[in-house]
Each structure stands twice: as C-alpha cells, then as structure tokens.
Coordinates of C-alpha atoms (C1' of nucleotides) in Angstrom, one line a residue:
Chain A
X1428 CA 5.2 -36.5 23.5
X1429 CA 5.7 -35.0 20.1
X1430 CA 6.8 -31.4 19.6
X1431 CA 4.6 -29.9 17.0
X1432 CA 5.8 -26.8 15.3
X1433 CA 3.6 -25.0 12.9
X1434 CA 5.0 -22.2 10.8
X1435 CA 2.7 -19.5 9.6
X1436 CA 3.4 -18.6 5.9
X1437 CA 1.8 -15.2 5.5
X1438 CA 3.3 -13.9 8.7
X1439 CA 6.0 -11.2 8.9
X1440 CA 7.4 -13.0 12.0
X1441 CA 10.7 -14.6 11.0
X1442 CA 10.8 -18.4 11.0
X1443 CA 13.4 -18.8 13.7
X1444 CA 11.3 -16.5 16.0
X1445 CA 8.2 -18.7 15.4
X1446 CA 10.2 -21.8 16.5
X1447 CA 11.5 -20.1 19.6
X1448 CA 8.0 -19.0 20.6
X1449 CA 6.5 -22.4 20.1
X1450 CA 9.2 -24.2 22.1
X1451 CA 8.9 -21.7 24.9
X1452 CA 5.1 -22.2 24.8
X1453 CA 5.5 -26.0 24.9
X1454 CA 7.8 -25.7 27.9
X1455 CA 5.4 -23.3 29.8
X1456 CA 2.3 -25.6 29.1
X1457 CA 4.2 -28.7 30.2
X1458 CA 4.1 -30.3 26.7
X1459 CA 7.9 -30.3 27.0
X1460 CA 9.1 -31.2 30.5
X1461 CA 12.5 -30.5 32.0
X1462 CA 15.0 -33.1 30.7
X1463 CA 13.1 -33.8 27.5
X1464 CA 15.2 -33.9 24.4
X1465 CA 14.6 -31.7 21.5
X1466 CA 14.8 -33.0 17.9
X1467 CA 18.1 -32.4 16.2
X1468 CA 18.7 -29.4 14.1
X1469 CA 18.8 -31.6 10.9
X1470 CA 15.7 -33.5 11.9
X1471 CA 13.6 -30.5 12.7
X1472 CA 14.8 -28.7 9.6
X1473 CA 13.8 -31.6 7.5
X1474 CA 10.4 -31.9 9.2
X1475 CA 9.7 -28.2 8.6
X1476 CA 11.3 -28.1 5.2
X1477 CA 13.4 -25.2 6.1
X1478 CA 17.1 -24.3 6.2
X1479 CA 19.0 -26.0 9.0
X1480 CA 20.7 -22.6 9.7
X1481 CA 17.3 -21.3 10.7
X1482 CA 16.7 -24.1 13.2
X1483 CA 20.2 -23.6 14.6
X1484 CA 19.6 -20.0 15.1
X1485 CA 16.4 -20.7 17.0
X1486 CA 18.1 -23.3 19.2
X1487 CA 21.0 -20.8 19.9
X1488 CA 18.4 -18.2 21.0
X1489 CA 16.7 -20.7 23.3
X1490 CA 20.0 -21.8 24.8
X1491 CA 21.0 -18.2 25.4
X1492 CA 17.8 -17.6 27.2
X1493 CA 18.3 -20.6 29.4
X1494 CA 15.2 -22.4 28.2
X1495 CA 17.2 -25.3 26.9
X1496 CA 20.7 -26.6 27.6
X1497 CA 23.1 -28.3 25.2
X1498 CA 24.9 -31.4 26.3
X1499 CA 27.7 -31.6 23.7
X1500 CA 27.6 -34.8 21.8
X1501 CA 24.3 -35.8 23.3
X1502 CA 21.9 -33.2 22.1
X1503 CA 19.6 -30.3 23.3
X1504 CA 17.5 -30.8 26.4
X1505 CA 14.9 -28.7 28.2
X1506 CA 16.6 -27.0 31.2
X1507 CA 16.0 -28.4 34.6
X1508 CA 15.4 -25.1 36.4
X1509 CA 12.4 -23.5 35.0
X1510 CA 13.3 -20.0 33.7
X1511 CA 11.5 -17.3 35.6
X1512 CA 11.2 -13.8 34.3
X1513 CA 10.7 -10.9 36.7
X1514 CA 7.2 -9.6 36.9
X1515 CA 8.4 -6.3 35.5
X1516 CA 9.8 -8.0 32.5
X1517 CA 6.7 -10.1 32.0
X1518 CA 4.5 -7.0 32.2
X1519 CA 6.8 -5.1 29.8
X1520 CA 6.6 -7.9 27.2
X1521 CA 2.8 -8.2 27.5
X1522 CA 2.4 -4.5 27.1
X1523 CA 4.7 -4.4 24.1
X1524 CA 3.0 -7.3 22.4
X1525 CA -0.4 -5.8 23.1
X1526 CA 0.7 -2.4 21.7
X1527 CA 1.8 -4.1 18.4
X1528 CA -1.4 -6.1 18.3
X1529 CA -3.6 -3.1 18.7
X1530 CA -1.7 -1.0 16.2
X1531 CA -2.3 -3.7 13.6
X1532 CA -6.0 -4.2 14.2
X1533 CA -7.6 -1.0 15.4
X1534 CA -8.0 0.5 12.0
X1535 CA -9.8 -2.7 10.9
X1536 CA -12.9 -1.4 12.7
X1537 CA -13.8 -4.5 14.6
X1538 CA -16.0 -4.0 17.6
X1539 CA -14.6 -4.4 21.1
X1540 CA -16.8 -7.5 21.6
X1541 CA -15.6 -9.1 18.3
X1542 CA -12.0 -8.8 19.4
X1543 CA -12.5 -9.9 22.9
X1544 CA -14.6 -12.9 21.8
X1545 CA -12.1 -14.1 19.3
X1546 CA -9.3 -13.7 21.8
X1547 CA -11.2 -15.7 24.5
X1548 CA -12.0 -18.3 22.0
X1549 CA -8.3 -18.7 21.0
X1550 CA -7.2 -18.7 24.7
X1551 CA -9.7 -21.5 25.4
X1552 CA -8.4 -23.5 22.4
X1553 CA -4.8 -23.3 23.7
X1554 CA -5.7 -24.3 27.3
X1555 CA -8.0 -27.1 26.3
X1556 CA -5.3 -29.5 24.8
X1557 CA -3.0 -28.9 27.7
X1558 CA -5.7 -29.7 30.2
X1559 CA -6.7 -32.8 28.3
X1560 CA -3.1 -34.0 28.6
X1561 CA -3.0 -33.5 32.3
X1562 CA -5.8 -36.1 32.6
X1563 CA -3.7 -38.7 30.8
Chain B
X792 CA -5.9 19.4 17.6
X793 CA -2.2 18.7 17.9
X794 CA -0.7 15.6 16.4
X795 CA 2.1 14.4 18.5
X796 CA 4.4 11.8 17.1
X797 CA 7.0 10.2 19.2
X798 CA 9.6 7.9 17.9
X799 CA 11.8 5.6 19.9
X800 CA 15.1 4.9 18.2
X801 CA 16.0 1.7 20.1
X802 CA 12.8 0.0 19.0
X803 CA 12.9 -2.9 16.4
X804 CA 9.8 -1.3 14.8
X805 CA 11.0 0.8 11.9
X806 CA 10.6 4.5 12.1
X807 CA 8.2 4.9 9.3
X808 CA 6.0 2.2 10.8
X809 CA 5.9 4.0 14.1
X810 CA 4.6 7.1 12.3
X811 CA 2.0 5.1 10.4
X812 CA 0.8 3.5 13.6
X813 CA 0.5 6.7 15.5
X814 CA -1.4 8.5 12.7
X815 CA -3.8 5.5 12.3
X816 CA -4.3 5.5 16.1
X817 CA -5.0 9.2 16.1
X818 CA -7.6 8.7 13.3
X819 CA -9.1 5.7 15.2
X820 CA -9.5 7.7 18.4
X821 CA -10.8 10.8 16.7
X822 CA -7.8 12.9 17.6
X823 CA -7.5 13.4 13.8
X824 CA -10.8 14.1 12.1
X825 CA -11.5 13.7 8.3
X826 CA -10.3 16.9 6.6
X827 CA -7.6 17.6 9.1
X828 CA -4.2 18.4 7.5
X829 CA -1.1 16.6 8.5
X830 CA 2.2 18.3 9.0
X831 CA 4.2 18.5 5.8
X832 CA 6.9 15.9 5.1
X833 CA 9.6 18.4 5.6
X834 CA 8.1 19.8 8.8
X835 CA 7.6 16.4 10.5
X836 CA 11.1 15.3 9.4
X837 CA 12.6 18.3 10.9
X838 CA 10.6 17.9 14.1
X839 CA 11.6 14.2 14.5
X840 CA 15.1 14.9 13.3
X841 CA 14.9 12.1 10.6
X842 CA 15.3 12.0 6.9
X843 CA 12.3 13.5 4.9
X844 CA 12.2 10.3 2.8
X845 CA 11.3 8.3 5.9
X846 CA 8.3 10.5 6.6
X847 CA 7.4 10.4 2.9
X848 CA 7.4 6.6 3.1
X849 CA 5.1 6.6 6.1
X850 CA 2.8 9.1 4.3
X851 CA 2.8 6.9 1.1
X852 CA 1.8 3.9 3.2
X853 CA -1.1 5.8 4.8
X854 CA -2.2 7.0 1.4
X855 CA -2.2 3.5 -0.1
X856 CA -4.2 2.4 2.9
X857 CA -6.8 5.1 2.2
X858 CA -6.3 6.7 5.6
X859 CA -5.2 10.0 4.2
X860 CA -5.4 11.7 0.8
X861 CA -2.8 13.8 -1.0
X862 CA -4.0 17.0 -2.7
X863 CA -1.2 17.8 -5.1
X864 CA 0.6 20.9 -4.2
X865 CA -1.6 21.5 -1.1
X866 CA -0.7 18.7 1.3
X867 CA -1.9 15.6 3.0
X868 CA -5.4 15.4 4.6
X869 CA -7.2 12.8 6.6
X870 CA -9.6 11.0 4.4
X871 CA -13.3 10.2 5.0
X872 CA -13.3 7.0 7.0
X873 CA -14.2 4.1 4.9
X874 CA -13.3 0.4 4.9
X875 CA -11.2 -0.3 1.9
X876 CA -10.5 -4.0 2.8
X877 CA -12.9 -6.9 2.2
X878 CA -14.3 -8.7 5.1
X879 CA -12.3 -11.7 4.3
X880 CA -9.1 -9.7 4.4
X881 CA -10.1 -8.0 7.6
X882 CA -10.6 -11.4 9.1
X883 CA -7.3 -12.7 7.8
X884 CA -5.4 -9.8 9.3
X885 CA -7.2 -10.1 12.7
X886 CA -6.4 -13.8 12.8
X887 CA -2.8 -13.2 11.8
X888 CA -2.2 -10.4 14.3
X889 CA -3.9 -12.5 17.1
X890 CA -1.8 -15.5 16.2
X891 CA 1.4 -13.4 16.5
X892 CA 0.2 -11.8 19.7
X893 CA -0.5 -15.1 21.4
X894 CA 2.8 -16.7 20.3
X895 CA 4.5 -13.8 22.0
X896 CA 2.7 -13.8 25.3
X897 CA 1.4 -17.3 26.0
X898 CA 4.7 -18.6 27.5
X899 CA 4.6 -15.6 29.9
X900 CA 2.0 -17.6 31.9
X901 CA -0.5 -14.9 32.4
X902 CA -4.0 -16.1 33.2
X903 CA -6.8 -15.9 30.7
X904 CA -8.6 -13.3 32.8
X905 CA -5.5 -11.1 33.1
X906 CA -5.0 -11.0 29.4
X907 CA -8.7 -10.3 28.6
X908 CA -8.9 -7.6 31.3
X909 CA -5.9 -5.8 30.0
X910 CA -7.1 -5.9 26.4
X911 CA -10.5 -4.7 27.4
X912 CA -9.0 -1.8 29.3
X913 CA -6.9 -0.8 26.3
X914 CA -9.8 -1.0 23.9
X915 CA -11.9 1.2 26.2
X916 CA -9.1 3.8 26.3
X917 CA -9.2 3.9 22.5
X918 CA -13.0 4.0 22.1
X919 CA -13.6 6.6 24.8
X920 CA -12.5 9.7 22.9
X921 CA -14.4 8.8 19.9
X922 CA -17.5 8.3 22.0
X923 CA -17.0 11.6 23.7
X924 CA -17.1 13.4 20.4
X925 CA -20.5 11.9 19.6
X926 CA -21.8 13.9 22.5
X927 CA -20.8 17.2 20.9
Chain C
X873 CA 7.5 -18.9 -17.7
X874 CA 9.5 -15.8 -18.4
X875 CA 8.6 -12.4 -16.9
X876 CA 9.4 -9.7 -19.4
X877 CA 9.3 -6.2 -18.1
X878 CA 9.7 -3.4 -20.5
X879 CA 10.1 0.2 -19.4
X880 CA 9.8 3.3 -21.5
X881 CA 11.8 6.1 -20.3
X882 CA 9.9 8.9 -22.0
X883 CA 6.6 8.0 -20.4
X884 CA 5.0 10.2 -17.8
X885 CA 4.1 7.0 -15.9
X886 CA 6.8 6.5 -13.2
X887 CA 9.1 3.6 -13.6
X888 CA 8.0 1.8 -10.5
X889 CA 4.4 2.0 -11.6
X890 CA 5.2 0.5 -15.0
X891 CA 6.7 -2.5 -13.1
X892 CA 3.7 -2.8 -10.8
X893 CA 1.4 -2.7 -13.8
X894 CA 3.2 -5.3 -15.7
X895 CA 3.4 -7.7 -12.8
X896 CA -0.3 -7.2 -12.0
X897 CA -1.1 -7.8 -15.7
X898 CA 1.0 -11.0 -15.8
X899 CA -0.8 -12.3 -12.7
X900 CA -4.2 -11.3 -14.2
X901 CA -3.5 -13.2 -17.4
X902 CA -2.0 -16.2 -15.7
X903 CA 1.5 -15.6 -17.1
X904 CA 2.6 -15.5 -13.5
X905 CA 1.0 -18.2 -11.4
X906 CA 0.7 -18.3 -7.6
X907 CA 3.9 -19.6 -6.1
X908 CA 6.1 -18.3 -9.0
X909 CA 9.2 -16.5 -7.9
X910 CA 9.9 -13.0 -9.1
X911 CA 13.4 -11.9 -10.2
X912 CA 15.3 -10.5 -7.3
X913 CA 15.4 -6.7 -6.7
X914 CA 19.1 -6.6 -7.7
X915 CA 18.6 -8.8 -10.8
X916 CA 15.7 -6.8 -12.2
X917 CA 17.4 -3.5 -11.4
X918 CA 20.4 -4.7 -13.4
X919 CA 18.3 -5.9 -16.2
X920 CA 16.4 -2.7 -16.6
X921 CA 19.4 -0.6 -15.8
X922 CA 17.7 1.3 -13.0
X923 CA 18.3 1.8 -9.3
X924 CA 17.5 -1.1 -7.1
X925 CA 15.4 1.1 -4.8
X926 CA 13.1 1.8 -7.7
X927 CA 12.5 -2.0 -8.1
X928 CA 12.1 -2.3 -4.3
X929 CA 9.5 0.3 -4.3
X930 CA 7.5 -1.5 -7.0
X931 CA 7.8 -4.7 -5.1
X932 CA 6.8 -3.1 -1.8
X933 CA 3.7 -1.7 -3.6
X934 CA 2.8 -5.2 -4.9
X935 CA 3.3 -6.7 -1.5
X936 CA 1.0 -4.1 0.1
X937 CA -1.6 -4.9 -2.5
X938 CA -1.4 -8.6 -1.6
X939 CA -0.4 -9.5 -5.1
X940 CA 3.0 -11.0 -4.0
X941 CA 4.4 -12.1 -0.7
X942 CA 8.0 -11.8 0.6
X943 CA 9.6 -14.8 2.3
X944 CA 12.4 -13.2 4.3
X945 CA 15.7 -14.3 3.0
X946 CA 14.2 -16.3 0.2
X947 CA 12.6 -13.9 -2.2
X948 CA 9.3 -12.6 -3.6
X949 CA 6.6 -15.0 -4.7
X950 CA 3.2 -14.6 -6.4
X951 CA 0.6 -14.9 -3.7
X952 CA -2.6 -16.9 -3.8
X953 CA -5.2 -14.8 -5.6
X954 CA -7.6 -13.2 -3.3
X955 CA -9.6 -10.0 -3.3
X956 CA -8.2 -7.8 -0.5
X957 CA -10.5 -4.9 -1.3
X958 CA -14.0 -4.4 -0.2
X959 CA -16.7 -4.3 -2.9
X960 CA -17.3 -0.7 -2.1
X961 CA -13.7 0.1 -2.7
X962 CA -13.6 -1.9 -5.9
X963 CA -16.6 0.0 -7.1
X964 CA -15.0 3.4 -6.2
X965 CA -11.8 2.5 -8.0
X966 CA -13.6 1.3 -11.1
X967 CA -15.8 4.5 -11.2
X968 CA -12.8 6.7 -10.7
X969 CA -10.7 5.0 -13.4
X970 CA -13.6 5.2 -15.8
X971 CA -14.2 8.8 -15.0
X972 CA -10.6 9.6 -15.8
X973 CA -10.6 7.5 -18.9
X974 CA -13.7 9.2 -20.3
X975 CA -12.4 12.7 -19.6
X976 CA -9.4 11.8 -21.7
X977 CA -11.1 10.3 -24.7
X978 CA -14.6 11.9 -25.0
X979 CA -13.3 15.0 -26.8
X980 CA -11.6 12.7 -29.4
X981 CA -15.1 12.2 -30.9
X982 CA -15.0 8.4 -31.2
X983 CA -18.4 6.8 -31.5
X984 CA -19.8 4.8 -28.7
X985 CA -19.5 1.6 -30.7
X986 CA -15.9 2.3 -31.5
X987 CA -15.0 2.7 -27.9
X988 CA -17.0 -0.3 -26.7
X989 CA -15.5 -2.5 -29.5
X990 CA -12.0 -1.6 -28.7
X991 CA -12.4 -2.2 -25.0
X992 CA -14.1 -5.6 -25.6
X993 CA -11.3 -6.5 -27.9
X994 CA -8.6 -5.7 -25.2
X995 CA -10.6 -7.5 -22.5
X996 CA -10.7 -10.6 -24.6
X997 CA -7.0 -10.5 -25.2
X998 CA -6.4 -10.4 -21.4
X999 CA -8.9 -13.1 -20.5
X1000 CA -7.9 -15.5 -23.3
X1001 CA -4.6 -16.8 -21.7
X1002 CA -6.3 -17.4 -18.4
X1003 CA -9.1 -19.3 -20.0
X1004 CA -6.6 -21.3 -22.0
X1005 CA -5.0 -22.5 -18.8
X1006 CA -8.3 -23.8 -17.5
X1007 CA -8.3 -26.3 -20.3
X1008 CA -5.1 -27.9 -19.0
Chain D
X189 CA -25.0 28.3 -21.9
X190 CA -23.1 27.8 -18.7
X191 CA -19.8 26.1 -18.5
X192 CA -20.0 23.6 -15.8
X193 CA -16.7 22.3 -14.5
X194 CA -16.7 19.6 -11.9
X195 CA -13.5 18.7 -10.2
X196 CA -13.0 15.2 -8.8
X197 CA -11.5 15.2 -5.3
X198 CA -10.1 11.7 -4.9
X199 CA -8.5 11.7 -8.4
X200 CA -4.8 11.7 -9.0
X201 CA -5.5 13.8 -12.1
X202 CA -4.2 17.3 -11.5
X203 CA -6.8 20.0 -11.3
X204 CA -5.6 22.0 -14.3
X205 CA -5.8 18.8 -16.4
X206 CA -9.4 18.2 -15.3
X207 CA -10.3 21.7 -16.4
X208 CA -8.6 21.3 -19.8
X209 CA -10.4 18.0 -20.4
X210 CA -13.8 19.4 -19.6
X211 CA -13.4 22.5 -21.8
X212 CA -12.2 20.3 -24.7
X213 CA -15.2 18.1 -24.1
X214 CA -17.6 21.0 -24.0
X215 CA -16.2 22.2 -27.3
X216 CA -16.5 18.8 -28.9
X217 CA -20.1 18.3 -27.8
X218 CA -21.1 21.7 -28.9
X219 CA -21.8 23.0 -25.4
X220 CA -19.2 25.6 -26.2
X221 CA -19.5 27.0 -29.7
X222 CA -16.8 28.8 -31.7
X223 CA -16.7 32.4 -30.6
X224 CA -18.1 31.7 -27.1
X225 CA -16.3 33.5 -24.3
X226 CA -14.8 31.6 -21.4
X227 CA -15.1 32.8 -17.8
X228 CA -12.2 34.9 -16.7
X229 CA -9.4 33.3 -14.8
X230 CA -10.4 35.0 -11.6
X231 CA -14.1 34.2 -12.0
X232 CA -13.5 30.5 -12.7
X233 CA -11.0 30.2 -9.8
X234 CA -13.5 31.8 -7.5
X235 CA -16.3 29.5 -8.7
X236 CA -14.2 26.3 -8.2
X237 CA -12.5 27.6 -5.1
X238 CA -9.1 26.9 -6.4
X239 CA -5.9 28.8 -7.0
X240 CA -6.1 31.3 -10.0
X241 CA -2.7 30.0 -11.1
X242 CA -4.3 26.6 -11.7
X243 CA -6.9 28.1 -14.0
X244 CA -4.3 30.2 -15.8
X245 CA -2.3 27.1 -16.4
X246 CA -5.3 25.3 -17.8
X247 CA -6.1 28.2 -20.1
X248 CA -2.5 28.4 -21.3
X249 CA -2.6 24.7 -22.2
X250 CA -5.9 25.2 -24.1
X251 CA -4.5 28.2 -25.9
X252 CA -1.3 26.3 -26.9
X253 CA -3.4 23.5 -28.2
X254 CA -5.4 25.9 -30.4
X255 CA -8.8 25.1 -28.7
X256 CA -9.2 28.6 -27.5
X257 CA -7.8 32.0 -28.6
X258 CA -6.9 34.9 -26.4
X259 CA -8.0 38.4 -27.6
X260 CA -5.9 40.6 -25.4
X261 CA -7.9 43.0 -23.3
X262 CA -11.2 41.2 -24.3
X263 CA -10.8 37.7 -23.0
X264 CA -10.6 34.1 -24.0
X265 CA -12.8 32.7 -26.8
X266 CA -13.4 29.3 -28.3
X267 CA -11.4 29.2 -31.6
X268 CA -13.2 29.6 -34.9
X269 CA -11.5 26.8 -36.7
X270 CA -12.3 23.5 -34.9
X271 CA -9.1 21.8 -34.0
X272 CA -8.7 18.5 -35.9
X273 CA -6.3 15.9 -34.7
X274 CA -4.9 13.4 -37.2
X275 CA -6.5 10.0 -37.0
X276 CA -3.2 8.5 -36.0
X277 CA -3.0 10.9 -33.1
X278 CA -6.6 10.2 -32.1
X279 CA -5.9 6.5 -32.1
X280 CA -2.7 6.9 -30.2
X281 CA -4.4 8.8 -27.4
X282 CA -7.3 6.4 -27.2
X283 CA -4.9 3.5 -26.9
X284 CA -2.9 5.2 -24.3
X285 CA -5.9 6.1 -22.2
X286 CA -7.2 2.6 -22.6
X287 CA -3.9 1.1 -21.5
X288 CA -3.9 3.2 -18.3
X289 CA -7.5 2.4 -17.6
X290 CA -7.0 -1.4 -18.0
X291 CA -3.9 -1.4 -15.8
X292 CA -5.9 0.2 -13.0
X293 CA -9.0 -2.0 -13.1
X294 CA -7.9 -5.5 -14.3
X295 CA -6.7 -6.7 -10.9
X296 CA -10.0 -5.6 -9.4
X297 CA -11.5 -8.8 -10.9
X298 CA -14.6 -7.3 -12.5
X299 CA -16.1 -9.4 -15.3
X300 CA -15.9 -8.3 -18.8
X301 CA -19.7 -7.8 -18.9
X302 CA -19.6 -5.6 -15.8
X303 CA -17.0 -3.3 -17.2
X304 CA -18.6 -3.0 -20.6
X305 CA -22.0 -2.4 -19.1
X306 CA -20.8 0.4 -16.9
X307 CA -18.9 2.0 -19.7
X308 CA -21.9 1.9 -22.0
X309 CA -24.0 3.3 -19.3
X310 CA -21.6 6.2 -18.8
X311 CA -21.3 6.8 -22.5
X312 CA -25.1 7.1 -22.7
X313 CA -25.2 9.5 -19.8
X314 CA -22.8 11.8 -21.6
X315 CA -24.6 11.8 -24.9
X316 CA -28.0 12.2 -23.4
X317 CA -27.7 15.8 -22.1
X318 CA -26.0 16.9 -25.3
X319 CA -28.9 15.4 -27.4
X320 CA -31.4 17.1 -25.1
X321 CA -29.8 20.4 -25.7
X322 CA -30.0 20.0 -29.4
X323 CA -33.7 19.9 -29.1
X324 CA -33.8 23.3 -27.4
Chain E
dG542 C1' 22.1 -14.8 -1.4
dT543 C1' 17.3 -12.3 -0.2
dG544 C1' 14.2 -8.1 0.9
dG545 C1' 13.7 -4.0 4.3
dT546 C1' 15.2 0.3 6.2
dC547 C1' 17.4 4.7 6.3
dT548 C1' 20.1 8.6 4.8
dA549 C1' 21.5 12.1 1.5
dG550 C1' 20.6 14.9 -2.2
dA551 C1' 18.5 15.9 -6.6
dC552 C1' 14.7 17.0 -9.8
dC553 C1' 9.9 17.5 -11.1
dA554 C1' 4.8 18.6 -11.2
dC555 C1' 1.3 21.0 -8.9
dG556 C1' -0.9 25.0 -6.6
Chain F
dG195 C1' 5.1 26.0 -0.5
dT196 C1' 3.4 20.8 -1.3
dG197 C1' 4.1 15.6 -2.2
dG198 C1' 6.2 12.2 -5.7
dT199 C1' 10.1 10.1 -8.1
dC200 C1' 14.7 8.6 -8.7
dT201 C1' 19.5 7.8 -7.7
dA202 C1' 23.5 6.5 -4.8
dG203 C1' 25.2 4.1 -1.2
dA204 C1' 25.0 2.1 3.5
dC205 C1' 23.5 -1.2 7.0
dC206 C1' 20.6 -4.9 8.8
dA207 C1' 17.8 -9.2 9.5
dC208 C1' 16.9 -13.4 7.6
dC209 C1' 17.8 -17.9 5.3

DNA sequence: GTGGTCTAGACCACG
DNA sequence: GTGGTCTAGACCACC
C-alpha cells in the first residue's frame, strides 16, 4: 500500500488541511488499515516538496483527532479503534461543506443536472479504486 | 423585498465573504432582482454592527464580479444578470469547489445516494423561488 | 527580471490601480513570466513609501482577476496565463474602454490617421518583447 | 439642431464628465456652432433624468474652459472664439487617454488587428453623421 | 517570513 | 446622502 497525497495548487485550502483530509479519506476507504505506519514527516515533506513544518502540523492535527497514534521513537500509526463521529456531528459537517460548496458555484449558473452529474461521476471515481482493491 | 443578512461571528468564513455569499445567493434565487438597490455601506455596517470598511470590501468584491453596479453618488444596484466568466473558468471553479467539497465529506462515510439526495434537495430549494417568479 | 513600479502622486488614478496596471502590463509584455514571484506586500509598500494595505488591495485585485496566485505563507506568484472572462464580457469591456477613450479625444481634432497610427505604434511596443521571447 | 447627449450606464466615467465631453465634441464637429444656445440646466436634467446639480457642474466646467459663455439672464451660449489648445496640450491629453485605454484592454488578449479595426470602425461612425449634416 | 482580515478614522468625488 | 481611496495599526493562519 502506498499513501498517495495530491496537493491542489490553485486551491485556497491550506496544504496541511489537504494532507489531513486525504489521510482521513484513506483510513475511511481502507487504503490505510489500523496499525499501518505513515511516512515520516521528513519523507512526506520531501515527497511533496513542501515545508516539513506543514507535514508536522497535519500529523499533529490527525493525532489530536485520534485518527493516528504516535509511538515515540517508532513512528506514526493508524489508530486501532476506528474513530466514530456522532451522527449529529457528521450531519453538521456535511451541511457545512455543502453550504460552502453551493455558495461557490450557484452564481456560476450551471444547471441542476450538470452539477449532479459531475458529482455522481466524481463519487463513482472515488469508490471504483477502493472496490478494485477489495478484490485483490 | 427585504435583504436579510446574517453573520455568524464564530465562523472561519470571513465576514465580508459571508455578505458576498448571501447577496449572490439572493440574486441567484431572485430575492434580489436586477435594478434593486442594496442597503448603503454605512446602513448595513450599522445593522450588522461591523466596520463600514468590511461592508465596503464585500461590495467591492461583488462589483468586481459583475453582480452589482455602483452608480456614483447614488448607491449600489443589482446588475443585469450576465455571465462574466469564460466557460473554461466556470468549469475550473466548479471542479475546484467539488474537489474541496469531496475532500471534506468523503471520510464521513455517507453513501453516494445520501450525498446526491441532499444536494438535489438543496438545489431545488434554490431554484424554486426563481421558477415561481416566472409564473408571474 | 526586475519589476519596476512607478507611482505618480499627482495622478487622478488611484495608487492601487497604478500598481495593478503596471503588473498587468508586465505580464502582457512578458516582463513577468508565469511562476515569477512578486515583491512582498511589505517590501513593495516600503519601496513605494505607501501603506501596505494599498499594496495589499492591488494584489487582491490581481488575484481576483486571475493574473496572480497567492500561495499561503509563501507569497504571490504570476499565474499561468488564461482567459477568465467570457467573450461577451471581453467585448463589453473593449467597447466600454473604447467609448471612454473616444469621448476624451475626439474633440481634440486629431485626424483618423493620426489616432490609428499612434495606437498601432503603442500596440507594437507592447507586443515586441513578447514576440522576442518566442525566439528564445 | 438638437443636442443629443447619451449617458453610458455601466461606465465609471462620472455623469458630469460625460456631458462635458459630449458638448465639447458637438462644438468641435460643428454640431454646435458659436452663438448656439444650450438647453437650460433644468431642461437638460429633465431630459436625461438626472440631478440638476450634475448638469450645473458640467456647465460650470465648460464655462471655465471657455467652451461656452454665460449671458446672465439669457442663458448659456457656445463661445464665439473657438477654443484652441496648444499642440503640446493636445498631445499630452491624447497620450494620457491612450495610456488609460491600453491599461484597460491589453490583458483582454485581443489581437492588434481586432483593436485597430474596431477603433477605425468607430472613428468612421463618428465622422459619417457629421459629414452627412454638412450636406444638408 | 508570507498574505488575509478587521477596525478606526480621515478625505475625496459624485449627485 | 452615496461609494472609493488611503492611512495606521492590530491580529491571525499558514509555511
């Protein structure tokens, strides 16, 4: 398993946030299993050609959230107990993200169908690789 | 027609952006029609208990986007709706917003159907008022 | 490459607009290439002996126009050239600028040939450097 | 002869400036001859549906420039002695207007030919009616 | 270090 | 009255 992190250049989302989101996603899709070790701060920083402080901040956030656990001297590992958010919290986050999304695209005058189609397409693209890996 | 702007102080979204979003939304839904006058910088600043410069910044952003037009000495008015952005730029922005949206919600483990349904619901809520006006 | 910004205090053109114009011009002529970093807000403000907020406003305008991109914590960089405006909007802006231009000069009684020649001359001066770079 | 003033809504050029420019143009093309009377402040304000103060300001500017002369109690008339600017002043104004024009359109990425063609077209359109009137 | 946001208060052009 | 510009100085997130 290789953790693939892609950073989006034009985005307003800070780099460390992008890393956090992608690690969380990898954990929730199973690409990263409990006990898996994450690349070191220096290694990931080198791979992404970014400041090590940025990676450190992302890792600190993930640790605080309980997604990963640090074993001092050994490294960072995906937490054994899968983090479960309350349904209220999950709903709140979805609503919040949706609100931001809508405020950014509504004035672009896309049709409802165009938006829904593109979203469905992207959702399929995300699920597909995960499903393929399950077969392995 | 009454423009109601609500700002939440605890939000990470800057105040001026909240104003921009709400005006854009009001225009999208038809709550604000072309030619309608917006509250003056000073009036809105007083109403929201914020600095007039913050409102001015929001208005400047909307002007630059072509959503509203300033008539010197008279005030700010909703502009005729027109698409100022190229199709390429519209596509880029939709892609970018969608990318950010997905990175924020995918790890929440909602099903594809749940996400699509909620989005469709929200899109209907926005389009409805505009459609209702067509009946007039 | 050295970006030279000159501001004239007596002008009716606001300071921040002068900065915007000169950066846009530098990008148009190729004096500033995509990826080039702009001087920091504080540095340029110090150099021009103006308030940093004025420079920030100019930079914000350029960012909104898609001419430059901010990389949080790193600085401002010239963006890849792309047309963010729709063809209709480009046409509207050309028409509007031409209208204003004509209203300011027609009463000066220059001949049609004089005006056309001078404009052609200026357009050549702008295109020349860009063309020269193509040879590289 | 009827003085036709058209005000441009989307323009950033203030209304009073637009009136000044159009009267100056009418004088330079001969549409307004020395001795011709201008409409009263109130009449023109009513015709253009604007504030009388705006018209008054435009007339004051024209008087100050020597383009028109006020005969107290009788009205405003086009000055007998045609105002002549020095060649240096004419050149300076042309350069200045051209500079503003270019800074507004260069980043729109029109070709040199497109710009020149449109300018020529507009110059022809302006000369044509004046020539037609000479025939009358 | 970088840019982004917000406040406070001043001055100006325009109508 | 309106919006637009500029200054001064503060705080924040990000890298």
